[in-house]
Coordinates of N, CA, C and O in Angstrom, one line a residue:
M126 N 0.8 -0.9 0.0 CA -0.2 0.1 -0.1 C 1.0 1.1 -0.1 O 1.7 1.2 0.9
A127 N 0.5 2.3 -0.8 CA 1.4 3.4 -1.2 C 1.1 4.2 0.2 O 0.0 4.2 0.6
S128 N 2.3 4.9 0.6 CA 2.2 6.0 1.7 C 1.5 7.2 1.4 O 1.8 7.7 0.0
K129 N 0.8 7.8 2.2 CA 0.3 9.1 1.9 C 1.4 10.2 1.8 O 2.2 10.2 2.6
P130 N 1.4 10.9 0.7 CA 2.6 11.7 0.4 C 2.3 12.9 1.5 O 1.4 13.4 1.9
K131 N 3.5 13.6 2.1 CA 3.7 14.6 2.8 C 3.0 15.9 1.9 O 3.1 16.2 1.1
T132 N 2.2 16.7 3.0 CA 1.2 17.7 2.3 C 2.3 18.8 1.5 O 1.9 19.0 0.3
K133 N 3.4 19.2 2.1 CA 3.9 20.3 1.3 C 4.7 19.7 0.1 O 4.7 20.2 -1.0
N134 N 5.2 18.3 0.0 CA 5.9 17.8 -1.5 C 4.6 17.4 -2.4 O 4.9 17.6 -3.3
M135 N 3.4 17.2 -1.7 CA 2.1 16.7 -2.3 C 1.5 18.1 -3.4 O 1.7 18.3 -4.4
W136 N 1.9 19.4 -2.8 CA 1.6 20.6 -3.3 C 2.7 20.9 -4.3 O 2.7 21.6 -5.6
Q137 N 4.0 20.6 -4.0 CA 5.2 20.9 -4.5 C 5.2 19.9 -6.1 O 5.5 20.4 -7.3
N138 N 4.3 19.0 -6.0 CA 4.3 18.0 -7.1 C 3.5 18.7 -8.3 O 3.5 18.4 -9.3
L139 N 2.6 19.6 -7.9 CA 1.8 20.5 -9.0 C 2.6 21.2 -9.8 O 2.1 21.3 -11.0
L140 N 3.8 21.6 -9.3 CA 4.6 22.4 -10.1 C 5.6 21.7 -11.1 O 5.9 22.4 -12.1
K141 N 5.2 20.4 -11.1 CA 5.9 19.5 -12.2 C 5.2 19.3 -13.3 O 5.6 18.8 -14.3
V142 N 3.7 19.6 -13.3 CA 2.9 19.7 -14.5 C 3.7 20.6 -15.6 O 3.9 21.6 -15.4
S143 N 3.6 19.8 -16.6 CA 4.4 20.5 -17.7 C 3.9 21.9 -18.2 O 4.5 22.7 -18.9
S144 N 2.8 22.2 -17.9 CA 2.1 23.7 -18.5 C 1.0 24.2 -17.8 O 0.4 23.3 -17.0
K145 N 0.8 25.3 -17.8 CA -0.7 25.9 -17.1 C -1.9 25.0 -17.7 O -2.6 24.9 -17.2
N146 N -1.7 24.9 -18.8 CA -2.9 24.5 -19.6 C -3.0 22.8 -18.8 O -4.2 22.5 -18.8
E147 N -2.1 22.4 -18.8 CA -2.2 20.8 -18.3 C -2.7 21.1 -16.7 O -3.4 20.0 -16.4
L148 N -2.2 21.8 -16.0 CA -2.7 22.1 -14.6 C -4.3 22.5 -14.4 O -4.9 21.8 -13.8
V149 N -4.7 23.3 -15.7 CA -6.0 23.3 -15.7 C -6.8 22.4 -15.9 O -7.9 22.0 -15.5
K150 N -6.4 21.3 -16.7 CA -6.8 20.1 -17.0 C -7.1 19.3 -15.6 O -8.1 18.6 -15.5
L151 N -5.6 19.5 -14.9 CA -5.9 18.4 -13.9 C -7.0 19.0 -12.9 O -7.6 18.2 -12.3
C152 N -7.4 20.3 -12.8 CA -8.1 20.8 -11.9 C -9.6 20.3 -12.5 O -10.3 20.3 -11.7
H153 N -9.7 20.2 -13.6 CA -11.0 20.1 -14.3 C -11.0 18.6 -13.6 O -12.2 18.2 -13.5
Q154 N -10.4 17.5 -13.7 CA -10.3 16.2 -13.2 C -10.7 16.2 -11.8 O -11.6 15.4 -11.3
A155 N -9.8 17.1 -10.9 CA -10.3 17.1 -9.6 C -11.6 17.5 -9.3 O -12.4 16.8 -8.2
I156 N -12.0 18.4 -10.0 CA -13.4 18.9 -9.6 C -14.3 17.7 -10.3 O -15.6 17.5 -9.6
L157 N -14.3 17.0 -11.3 CA -15.0 16.0 -12.0 C -15.4 14.9 -11.1 O -16.5 14.4 -10.8
Y158 N -14.1 14.4 -10.4 CA -14.0 13.3 -9.5 C -14.2 13.6 -8.0 O -13.8 12.9 -6.9
R159 N -14.9 15.1 -7.7 CA -15.2 15.3 -6.2 C -16.0 14.3 -5.7 O -16.7 13.4 -6.2
G160 N -15.6 14.1 -4.4 CA -16.6 13.1 -3.7 C -16.1 11.7 -3.6 O -16.8 10.9 -2.8
L161 N -15.4 11.5 -4.8 CA -14.8 10.0 -4.8 C -13.5 9.7 -3.6 O -12.9 10.8 -3.4
E162 N -13.5 8.5 -3.1 CA -12.8 8.1 -2.5 C -11.4 8.1 -3.3 O -11.4 7.8 -4.3
P163 N -10.2 8.3 -2.9 CA -8.9 8.0 -3.8 C -8.6 6.9 -4.3 O -8.6 6.8 -5.7
D164 N -9.1 5.6 -4.2 CA -9.2 4.6 -4.5 C -10.2 4.5 -5.7 O -10.1 3.4 -6.5
H165 N -11.0 5.1 -6.0 CA -12.2 4.9 -6.7 C -11.9 6.0 -7.9 O -13.0 5.9 -8.7
I166 N -10.9 6.6 -7.7 CA -10.6 7.6 -9.2 C -10.2 6.5 -10.2 O -9.2 5.8 -10.1
P167 N -10.6 6.7 -11.4 CA -10.2 5.6 -12.6 C -8.9 5.5 -12.8 O -8.1 6.6 -12.6
E168 N -8.5 4.3 -13.1 CA -7.1 4.0 -13.0 C -6.4 4.5 -14.2 O -5.3 5.2 -14.3
S169 N -7.2 4.7 -15.1 CA -6.9 5.6 -16.7 C -6.4 7.0 -16.0 O -5.4 7.5 -16.7
T170 N -7.1 7.7 -15.4 CA -6.8 9.1 -15.1 C -5.6 9.1 -14.1 O -4.6 9.8 -14.3
V171 N -5.3 8.4 -13.2 CA -4.4 8.1 -12.2 C -3.2 7.8 -13.2 O -2.0 8.6 -12.8
A172 N -3.2 7.1 -14.1 CA -1.9 6.6 -14.8 C -1.5 8.1 -15.7 O -0.3 8.0 -15.9
M173 N -2.5 8.6 -16.3 CA -2.2 9.9 -17.2 C -1.3 10.6 -16.3 O -0.5 11.5 -16.7
W174 N -1.8 11.2 -15.0 CA -1.0 12.1 -14.3 C -0.1 11.7 -13.5 O 0.6 12.6 -12.9
S175 N 0.0 10.4 -13.1 CA 1.2 10.0 -12.3 C 2.4 10.4 -12.9 O 3.4 10.8 -12.2
S176 N 2.8 10.3 -14.2 CA 4.1 10.5 -14.5 C 4.4 11.9 -14.7 O 5.3 12.6 -14.3
Q177 N 3.2 12.8 -15.0 CA 3.4 14.3 -15.1 C 3.6 14.7 -13.6 O 4.6 15.8 -13.6
L178 N 3.1 14.2 -12.6 CA 3.4 14.7 -11.2 C 4.8 14.0 -10.6 O 5.0 14.4 -9.4
S179 N 5.2 13.0 -11.4 CA 6.3 12.3 -10.8 C 6.0 11.7 -9.4 O 6.7 11.9 -8.5
A180 N 4.9 11.1 -9.4 CA 4.5 10.6 -8.2 C 4.0 9.1 -8.6 O 3.8 8.7 -9.5
T181 N 3.8 8.2 -7.5 CA 3.5 6.9 -7.6 C 1.8 7.0 -7.6 O 1.2 8.0 -7.7
K182 N 1.3 6.0 -8.1 CA -0.2 6.1 -8.3 C -1.1 6.3 -7.2 O -1.8 7.0 -7.2
G183 N -0.6 5.6 -5.9 CA -1.1 5.9 -4.6 C -0.8 7.7 -4.3 O -2.0 8.1 -3.8
E184 N 0.1 8.0 -4.5 CA 0.3 9.6 -4.2 C -0.5 10.2 -5.3 O -1.1 11.5 -5.0
T185 N -0.5 9.9 -6.6 CA -1.4 10.7 -7.6 C -2.8 10.7 -7.1 O -3.5 11.7 -7.1
K186 N -3.4 9.6 -6.6 CA -4.9 9.6 -6.3 C -5.2 10.4 -4.9 O -6.0 11.2 -5.1
Q187 N -4.0 10.7 -4.1 CA -4.3 11.4 -2.9 C -4.1 13.0 -3.1 O -4.6 13.9 -2.9
I188 N -3.2 13.4 -4.4 CA -3.0 14.5 -4.8 C -4.5 15.0 -5.5 O -4.8 16.1 -5.0
I189 N -4.9 14.3 -6.4 CA -6.2 14.6 -7.2 C -7.4 14.9 -6.0 O -8.1 15.8 -6.0
S190 N -7.4 13.9 -5.1 CA -8.5 13.9 -4.0 C -8.3 15.4 -3.0 O -9.3 16.0 -2.9
S191 N -7.0 15.6 -2.7 CA -6.9 16.8 -1.8 C -6.9 18.2 -2.7 O -7.6 18.8 -2.2
L192 N -6.9 17.7 -4.0 CA -6.8 18.7 -5.1 C -8.3 19.2 -5.0 O -8.9 20.4 -5.1
S193 N -9.1 18.2 -5.0 CA -10.7 18.4 -5.3 C -11.2 19.2 -4.2 O -12.0 20.1 -4.3
V194 N -11.0 18.8 -3.0 CA -11.4 19.4 -1.8 C -10.9 20.8 -1.7 O -11.7 21.9 -1.5
L195 N -9.6 21.0 -2.1 CA -9.2 22.4 -1.9 C -9.9 23.4 -3.1 O -10.2 24.5 -2.5
L196 N -10.3 22.8 -4.4 CA -10.7 23.7 -5.3 C -12.2 24.1 -4.9 O -12.8 25.1 -5.0
Q197 N -13.0 22.9 -4.4 CA -14.3 23.3 -3.9 C -14.3 24.2 -2.9 O -15.4 25.3 -3.0
R198 N -13.4 24.5 -1.8 CA -13.5 25.5 -0.8 C -13.1 26.6 -1.7 O -13.8 27.8 -1.0
A199 N -12.2 26.6 -2.7 CA -11.9 27.8 -3.1 C -13.2 28.6 -3.9 O -13.4 29.7 -3.8
V200 N -13.8 27.5 -4.6 CA -15.0 27.9 -5.5 C -15.9 28.7 -4.5 O -16.9 29.7 -5.0
F201 N -16.1 28.1 -3.3 CA -17.5 28.7 -2.6 C -17.1 30.1 -1.9 O -18.0 30.5 -1.1
I202 N -15.7 30.4 -2.0 CA -15.4 31.7 -1.4 C -14.8 32.4 -2.3 O -14.4 33.7 -2.0
C203 N -15.2 32.3 -3.6 CA -14.6 33.1 -4.8 C -14.9 34.3 -4.9 O -16.0 34.7 -4.6
S204 N -14.1 35.1 -5.3 CA -14.2 36.5 -5.5 C -13.4 36.8 -6.7 O -12.7 35.9 -7.2
S205 N -13.3 37.9 -7.2 CA -12.5 38.3 -8.4 C -11.1 39.0 -7.8 O -10.4 39.0 -9.1
D206 N -10.9 38.8 -6.9 CA -9.6 39.3 -6.1 C -8.8 37.5 -5.9 O -9.2 36.9 -5.0
T207 N -7.6 37.7 -6.6 CA -6.7 36.6 -6.4 C -6.1 36.3 -5.2 O -6.3 35.1 -4.5
A208 N -6.0 37.2 -4.3 CA -5.5 37.4 -3.0 C -6.6 36.9 -2.0 O -6.1 36.2 -1.3
A209 N -7.9 37.2 -2.3 CA -8.9 36.8 -1.4 C -9.0 35.1 -1.6 O -9.3 34.5 -0.5
V210 N -8.9 34.9 -2.8 CA -9.1 33.3 -3.3 C -7.7 32.5 -2.5 O -8.2 31.5 -2.0
S211 N -6.7 33.3 -2.6 CA -5.4 32.4 -2.2 C -5.7 32.2 -0.6 O -4.8 31.5 0.1
T212 N -6.6 33.0 0.0 CA -6.5 32.8 1.6 C -7.0 31.4 2.1 O -6.9 31.1 3.2
C213 N -7.7 30.9 1.1 CA -8.2 29.4 1.4 C -7.1 28.1 1.3 O -7.5 27.3 1.7
F214 N -6.1 28.5 0.6 CA -5.0 27.7 0.5 C -3.9 27.4 1.7 O -3.8 28.3 2.4
P215 N -3.6 26.2 1.7 CA -2.8 25.9 3.0 C -1.4 26.7 3.1 O -0.8 27.6 2.0
K216 N -1.2 27.1 4.1 CA 0.0 28.1 4.1 C 1.3 27.5 3.9 O 2.4 28.4 3.6
D217 N 1.7 26.3 3.7 CA 2.8 25.6 3.4 C 2.8 25.5 1.7 O 3.7 25.1 1.3
M218 N 1.6 26.1 1.2 CA 1.9 26.2 -0.4 C 2.4 27.4 -1.0 O 2.2 28.4 -0.3
S219 N 3.4 27.3 -2.0 CA 4.2 28.4 -2.3 C 3.2 29.6 -2.8 O 2.0 29.2 -3.6
K220 N 3.9 30.6 -2.8 CA 3.0 31.6 -3.3 C 2.8 31.8 -4.7 O 1.3 32.0 -5.3
D221 N 3.6 31.4 -5.5 CA 3.4 31.3 -7.1 C 2.4 30.1 -7.5 O 1.5 30.3 -8.3
L222 N 2.2 29.1 -6.7 CA 1.4 28.0 -6.8 C 0.0 28.3 -6.4 O -0.9 28.3 -7.3
G223 N 0.1 28.9 -5.3 CA -1.3 29.7 -4.8 C -2.0 30.7 -5.6 O -3.2 30.3 -6.3
D224 N -1.1 31.7 -6.4 CA -1.8 32.7 -7.3 C -2.1 31.6 -8.5 O -2.9 32.5 -9.2
L225 N -1.4 31.1 -9.0 CA -1.5 30.2 -10.2 C -3.2 29.4 -9.9 O -3.9 29.7 -11.0
L226 N -3.2 28.7 -9.1 CA -4.5 28.2 -8.7 C -5.6 29.0 -8.5 O -6.7 28.8 -8.9
A227 N -5.4 30.3 -7.8 CA -6.4 31.3 -7.4 C -6.8 31.8 -9.0 O -7.8 32.2 -9.1
T228 N -5.8 32.0 -10.0 CA -6.4 32.7 -11.3 C -7.3 31.5 -12.1 O -8.1 31.7 -12.7
I229 N -6.7 30.3 -11.8 CA -7.6 29.1 -12.5 C -9.1 29.0 -12.0 O -10.0 29.0 -12.8
V230 N -9.0 29.3 -10.5 CA -10.3 29.0 -10.0 C -11.3 30.3 -10.5 O -12.5 30.1 -10.9
I231 N -10.7 31.6 -10.4 CA -11.5 32.7 -11.1 C -11.9 32.6 -12.2 O -13.1 32.8 -12.7
N232 N -11.0 32.2 -13.4 CA -11.3 31.8 -14.7 C -12.5 30.8 -14.9 O -13.1 31.0 -16.0
N233 N -12.6 29.8 -14.2 CA -13.3 28.7 -14.3 C -14.7 28.6 -13.2 O -15.5 27.8 -13.2
F234 N -14.5 29.9 -12.5 CA -15.6 29.8 -11.5 C -17.3 29.6 -12.0 O -17.7 28.9 -11.3
P235 N -17.7 30.3 -12.8 CA -19.0 30.1 -13.4 C -19.2 28.6 -13.7 O -20.3 28.1 -12.9
N236 N -18.3 27.9 -14.4 CA -18.6 26.4 -14.8 C -18.5 25.4 -13.6 O -19.4 24.6 -13.5
W237 N -17.8 25.9 -12.9 CA -17.5 25.1 -11.4 C -18.4 25.2 -10.3 O -19.0 24.2 -9.9
K238 N -18.7 26.3 -10.2 CA -20.0 26.8 -9.3 C -21.4 26.2 -9.8 O -21.9 25.5 -8.8
S239 N -21.7 26.4 -11.0 CA -22.7 25.6 -11.4 C -22.7 24.0 -11.5 O -23.7 23.3 -11.0
A240 N -21.7 23.5 -11.8 CA -21.4 22.1 -11.4 C -21.7 21.4 -9.9 O -22.3 20.2 -9.8
L241 N -21.2 22.3 -8.9 CA -21.2 22.0 -7.8 C -22.6 22.2 -7.2 O -23.0 21.0 -6.4
I242 N -23.2 23.2 -7.6 CA -24.9 23.6 -7.0 C -25.7 22.1 -7.7 O -26.4 21.7 -7.0
V243 N -25.6 21.7 -8.8 CA -26.1 20.9 -9.6 C -26.2 19.6 -8.8 O -27.1 18.8 -8.5
S244 N -24.8 19.3 -8.7 CA -24.7 17.9 -8.3 C -24.9 17.8 -6.7 O -25.6 16.9 -6.3
N245 N -25.0 18.9 -6.0 CA -25.7 19.0 -4.7 C -27.2 19.1 -4.4 O -27.6 18.5 -3.5
A246 N -27.5 19.6 -5.7 CA -29.1 19.5 -5.6 C -29.8 18.5 -6.1 O -31.2 18.2 -6.3
T247 N -29.0 17.7 -6.9 CA -29.6 16.1 -7.5 C -30.0 15.4 -6.4 O -29.2 14.9 -5.8
L248 N -31.3 14.7 -6.5 CA -31.8 13.8 -5.5 C -31.3 12.4 -5.9 O -31.5 12.3 -7.1
P249 N -31.1 11.6 -5.0 CA -30.9 10.2 -5.5 C -32.1 9.6 -6.1 O -33.2 10.1 -5.7
Q250 N -32.0 8.6 -6.9 CA -33.1 8.0 -7.7 C -33.4 6.7 -7.2 O -32.6 5.8 -6.9
L251 N -34.7 6.2 -6.8 CA -35.2 5.0 -6.5 C -35.2 4.3 -7.7 O -36.1 4.4 -8.7
V252 N -34.4 3.1 -7.6 CA -34.4 2.0 -8.6 C -35.0 0.9 -8.4 O -35.3 0.1 -9.2
D253 N -35.2 0.6 -7.0 CA -35.7 -0.8 -6.6 C -36.6 -0.8 -5.3 O -35.9 -0.1 -4.2
V254 N -37.5 -1.5 -4.9 CA -37.9 -1.6 -3.6 C -38.6 -2.8 -3.3 O -38.9 -3.8 -4.1
K255 N -38.1 -3.4 -2.0 CA -38.2 -4.7 -1.6 C -39.0 -4.7 -0.3 O -38.5 -4.0 0.5
C256 N -40.1 -5.5 -0.3 CA -40.8 -5.4 1.1 C -40.8 -6.7 1.7 O -41.6 -7.6 0.9
T257 N -41.0 -6.9 2.8 CA -41.4 -8.3 3.5 C -42.2 -7.5 5.1 O -41.9 -6.6 5.5
V258 N -43.0 -8.5 5.3 CA -43.9 -8.5 6.4 C -43.6 -9.4 7.4 O -43.4 -10.4 7.4
D259 N -43.1 -8.6 8.7 CA -42.6 -9.6 9.9 C -43.9 -9.6 10.9 O -44.3 -8.4 11.3
S260 N -44.2 -10.5 11.3 CA -45.3 -10.6 12.4 C -44.6 -11.0 13.7 O -43.6 -12.2 13.7
S261 N -45.0 -10.6 14.9 CA -44.3 -10.8 16.2 C -45.5 -11.0 17.3 O -46.3 -10.1 17.1
I262 N -45.3 -11.7 18.3 CA -46.3 -12.0 19.2 C -45.8 -10.8 20.5 O -44.4 -11.1 20.8
T263 N -46.7 -9.9 20.8 CA -46.4 -9.2 22.0 C -47.0 -9.4 23.3 O -48.1 -9.7 23.1
N264 N -46.1 -9.7 24.3 CA -47.0 -9.9 25.8 C -47.1 -8.6 26.5 O -45.9 -8.0 26.8
F265 N -48.3 -8.4 26.9 CA -48.4 -7.0 27.8 C -48.2 -7.2 29.0 O -47.9 -6.1 29.9
G266 N -48.8 -8.4 29.6 CA -48.6 -8.4 31.2 C -49.4 -9.7 31.4 O -49.9 -10.7 30.6
M267 N -49.3 -9.9 32.8 CA -50.0 -11.5 33.1 C -51.3 -11.7 33.1 O -51.9 -12.7 32.5
D268 N -52.0 -10.3 32.9 CA -53.6 -10.6 32.9 C -54.1 -10.1 31.4 O -55.2 -10.3 31.0
E269 N -53.2 -10.1 30.3 CA -53.6 -9.6 29.2 C -53.1 -10.6 28.1 O -52.2 -11.3 28.3
L270 N -54.1 -10.7 27.2 CA -53.6 -11.7 26.2 C -52.7 -11.1 25.1 O -52.6 -10.0 25.0
P271 N -51.7 -12.0 24.4 CA -50.6 -11.8 23.7 C -51.4 -11.1 22.5 O -52.4 -11.8 22.0
A272 N -50.9 -10.0 21.9 CA -51.1 -9.6 20.7 C -50.2 -9.7 19.6 O -48.9 -9.8 19.8
T273 N -50.6 -10.1 18.3 CA -49.9 -10.2 17.1 C -49.5 -8.7 16.5 O -50.6 -8.1 16.3
E274 N -48.2 -8.5 16.4 CA -47.9 -6.9 15.8 C -47.3 -7.2 14.4 O -46.3 -8.1 14.6
A275 N -47.8 -6.6 13.6 CA -46.9 -6.9 12.1 C -46.4 -5.6 11.7 O -47.0 -4.4 12.1
K276 N -45.2 -5.9 11.2 CA -44.5 -4.6 10.8 C -44.1 -4.9 9.3 O -43.6 -6.0 8.9
C277 N -44.0 -3.8 8.8 CA -43.5 -4.0 7.2 C -42.0 -3.3 7.1 O -41.7 -2.4 7.6
D278 N -41.2 -4.3 6.4 CA -39.7 -3.8 6.3 C -39.4 -3.3 4.8 O -39.6 -4.4 3.8
L279 N -39.2 -2.1 4.5 CA -38.9 -1.8 3.3 C -37.5 -1.5 2.9 O -36.8 -1.0 3.8
Q280 N -37.1 -2.3 1.8 CA -35.6 -2.0 1.4 C -35.6 -1.1 0.1 O -36.1 -1.5 -0.8
L281 N -35.0 0.2 0.2 CA -35.1 1.0 -0.8 C -33.8 1.0 -1.5 O -32.6 1.3 -0.9
K282 N -33.4 0.7 -2.7 CA -32.3 0.9 -3.4 C -32.2 2.1 -4.1 O -32.9 2.3 -5.1
M283 N -31.3 2.9 -3.8 CA -30.9 4.4 -4.6 C -29.8 4.2 -5.5 O -28.7 3.7 -5.0
Q284 N -29.8 5.2 -6.4 CA -28.6 5.3 -7.2 C -28.5 7.0 -6.9 O -29.4 7.9 -7.2
D285 N -27.2 7.1 -6.5 CA -26.7 8.5 -6.3 C -26.0 9.1 -7.5 O -25.2 8.7 -7.9
H286 N -26.6 10.2 -8.1 CA -26.5 11.0 -9.0 C -25.1 11.9 -8.8 O -24.6 12.6 -9.5
T287 N -25.1 12.2 -7.7 CA -23.9 13.2 -7.3 C -22.5 13.0 -7.4 O -21.7 13.7 -7.1
S288 N -22.3 11.6 -7.5 CA -20.9 11.4 -7.8 C -20.6 10.4 -9.1 O -21.8 10.2 -9.9
V289 N -19.4 10.6 -9.5 CA -19.1 10.2 -11.1 C -19.4 8.6 -11.1 O -19.8 8.4 -12.2
D290 N -19.3 8.0 -10.2 CA -19.5 6.5 -10.5 C -21.0 6.3 -10.4 O -21.3 5.0 -10.3
Q291 N -22.0 7.2 -10.1 CA -23.3 6.8 -10.0 C -23.5 5.5 -9.0 O -24.3 4.8 -9.3
S292 N -23.0 5.8 -8.0 CA -23.0 4.5 -7.0 C -24.5 4.4 -6.5 O -25.4 5.1 -6.3
Y293 N -24.7 3.1 -5.9 CA -26.1 2.4 -5.5 C -25.7 2.4 -4.0 O -24.6 2.1 -3.3
H294 N -26.7 2.7 -3.1 CA -26.9 2.3 -1.8 C -28.1 1.9 -1.4 O -29.3 2.3 -2.1
T295 N -28.3 1.3 -0.2 CA -29.5 0.8 0.0 C -30.1 1.5 1.6 O -29.2 1.7 2.7
V296 N -31.4 1.8 1.6 CA -31.8 2.3 2.8 C -32.9 1.4 3.4 O -33.8 1.0 2.6
N297 N -32.8 1.0 4.6 CA -33.9 0.2 5.1 C -34.9 1.1 6.2 O -34.4 1.6 7.1
V298 N -36.1 0.7 5.8 CA -37.1 1.4 6.7 C -38.1 0.3 7.3 O -38.8 -0.4 6.6
Q299 N -38.6 0.5 8.5 CA -39.6 -0.3 9.3 C -40.8 0.7 9.6 O -40.5 1.6 10.3
L300 N -41.8 -0.1 9.2 CA -43.1 0.8 9.3 C -44.2 -0.3 10.0 O -44.1 -1.5 9.7
T301 N -45.0 0.5 11.2 CA -45.9 -0.4 11.6 C -47.2 -0.1 10.8 O -47.1 0.6 9.8
K302 N -48.1 -1.1 11.1 CA -49.2 -0.8 10.5 C -50.0 0.6 10.2 O -50.4 0.8 9.3
E303 N -49.8 1.4 11.2 CA -50.5 2.7 11.4 C -49.8 3.5 10.5 O -50.2 4.1 9.6
K304 N -48.3 3.3 10.5 CA -47.5 4.4 9.6 C -47.5 3.8 8.1 O -47.7 4.7 7.3
L305 N -47.9 2.5 8.0 CA -47.9 2.0 6.7 C -49.3 2.7 6.0 O -49.4 3.0 4.9
N306 N -50.3 2.5 6.5 CA -51.6 3.0 6.3 C -51.4 4.4 5.9 O -52.2 4.9 4.9
A307 N -50.9 5.0 6.9 CA -50.8 6.5 6.6 C -50.0 7.0 5.3 O -50.4 7.9 4.7
M308 N -49.0 6.3 5.2 CA -48.1 6.6 4.0 C -49.0 6.0 2.7 O -48.8 6.8 1.7
L309 N -49.5 5.0 2.7 CA -50.4 4.7 1.4 C -51.7 5.6 1.2 O -51.7 5.9 0.0
D310 N -52.0 6.2 2.3 CA -53.2 7.2 2.1 C -52.6 8.2 1.5 O -53.1 9.1 0.6
G311 N -51.3 9.0 2.0 CA -50.6 9.9 1.3 C -50.1 9.9 -0.1 O -50.4 10.4 -1.2
L312 N -49.8 8.5 -0.3 CA -49.4 8.2 -2.0 C -50.5 8.2 -2.7 O -50.5 8.3 -4.0
G313 N -51.8 7.5 -2.1 CA -53.0 7.6 -3.0 C -53.4 9.0 -3.4 O -53.9 9.4 -4.4
K314 N -53.2 9.9 -2.3 CA -53.8 11.6 -2.7 C -52.7 12.0 -3.9 O -53.2 12.8 -4.7
I315 N -51.6 11.6 -3.5 CA -50.4 12.1 -4.5 C -50.8 11.3 -5.9 O -50.6 11.9 -7.0
K316 N -51.2 10.4 -6.1 CA -51.4 9.4 -7.5 C -52.9 10.3 -8.0 O -52.9 10.2 -9.1
N317 N -53.9 10.7 -7.2 CA -55.0 11.2 -7.8 C -54.8 12.6 -8.3 O -55.2 13.1 -9.1
Q318 N -53.7 13.3 -7.5 CA -53.3 14.7 -8.0 C -52.6 14.4 -9.3 O -52.8 15.3 -10.2
L319 N -51.5 13.3 -9.5 CA -51.0 13.3 -10.7 C -51.9 12.8 -12.1 O -51.9 13.5 -13.1
A320 N -53.0 11.9 -11.5 CA -54.0 11.6 -12.6 C -54.5 12.8 -13.0 O -55.0 12.9 -14.3
S321 N -54.6 13.9 -12.0 CA -55.8 14.9 -12.5 C -54.8 16.1 -13.4 O -55.5 16.6 -14.4
V322 N -53.5 15.9 -13.3 CA -52.8 16.7 -14.1 C -52.6 16.1 -15.4 O -52.6 17.0 -16.5
A323 N -52.4 14.9 -15.5 CA -52.1 14.1 -16.6 C -53.7 14.2 -17.5 O -53.5 14.2 -18.8

């Protein structure tokens, strides 16, 4: 397992990129893969930048991931003043690199800001539902008869569109008979409203 590069050396590696245009491309990649764990960044992307950064694949993943966090922070405090944007960069980053990144952020601010807002505003999509009913007997006391209690277990499979890999995750919800009836009543009203619109 590759060791995590020291922060100062990590930022210095950005200066090894062949040109400003290439650094802009790297920043675009960092924004594109925002929110991904380093190990989930595509291997083709890692391999492409590894040689330019003079870093191992493990170090390259960490650089892209850290740059992503840094750029997102810069975008959300962005102004037209390079010095103001530079204040969100680490103190151990060289002034030349900080000024260069600040200029890149300012020049790409509209597109990056829109991308971040859209990704944060996009809701997960429901792709599958599984339902099981569980019955259990409840004893209330010595003088009371046992009662059967039914519960509905819902397993909701969601697709997250806010990440590049469009990952799936599962949400489990347990509903009592009363809560299930209330939910079905609400869904019935929504169905009627949609029918009237259609």
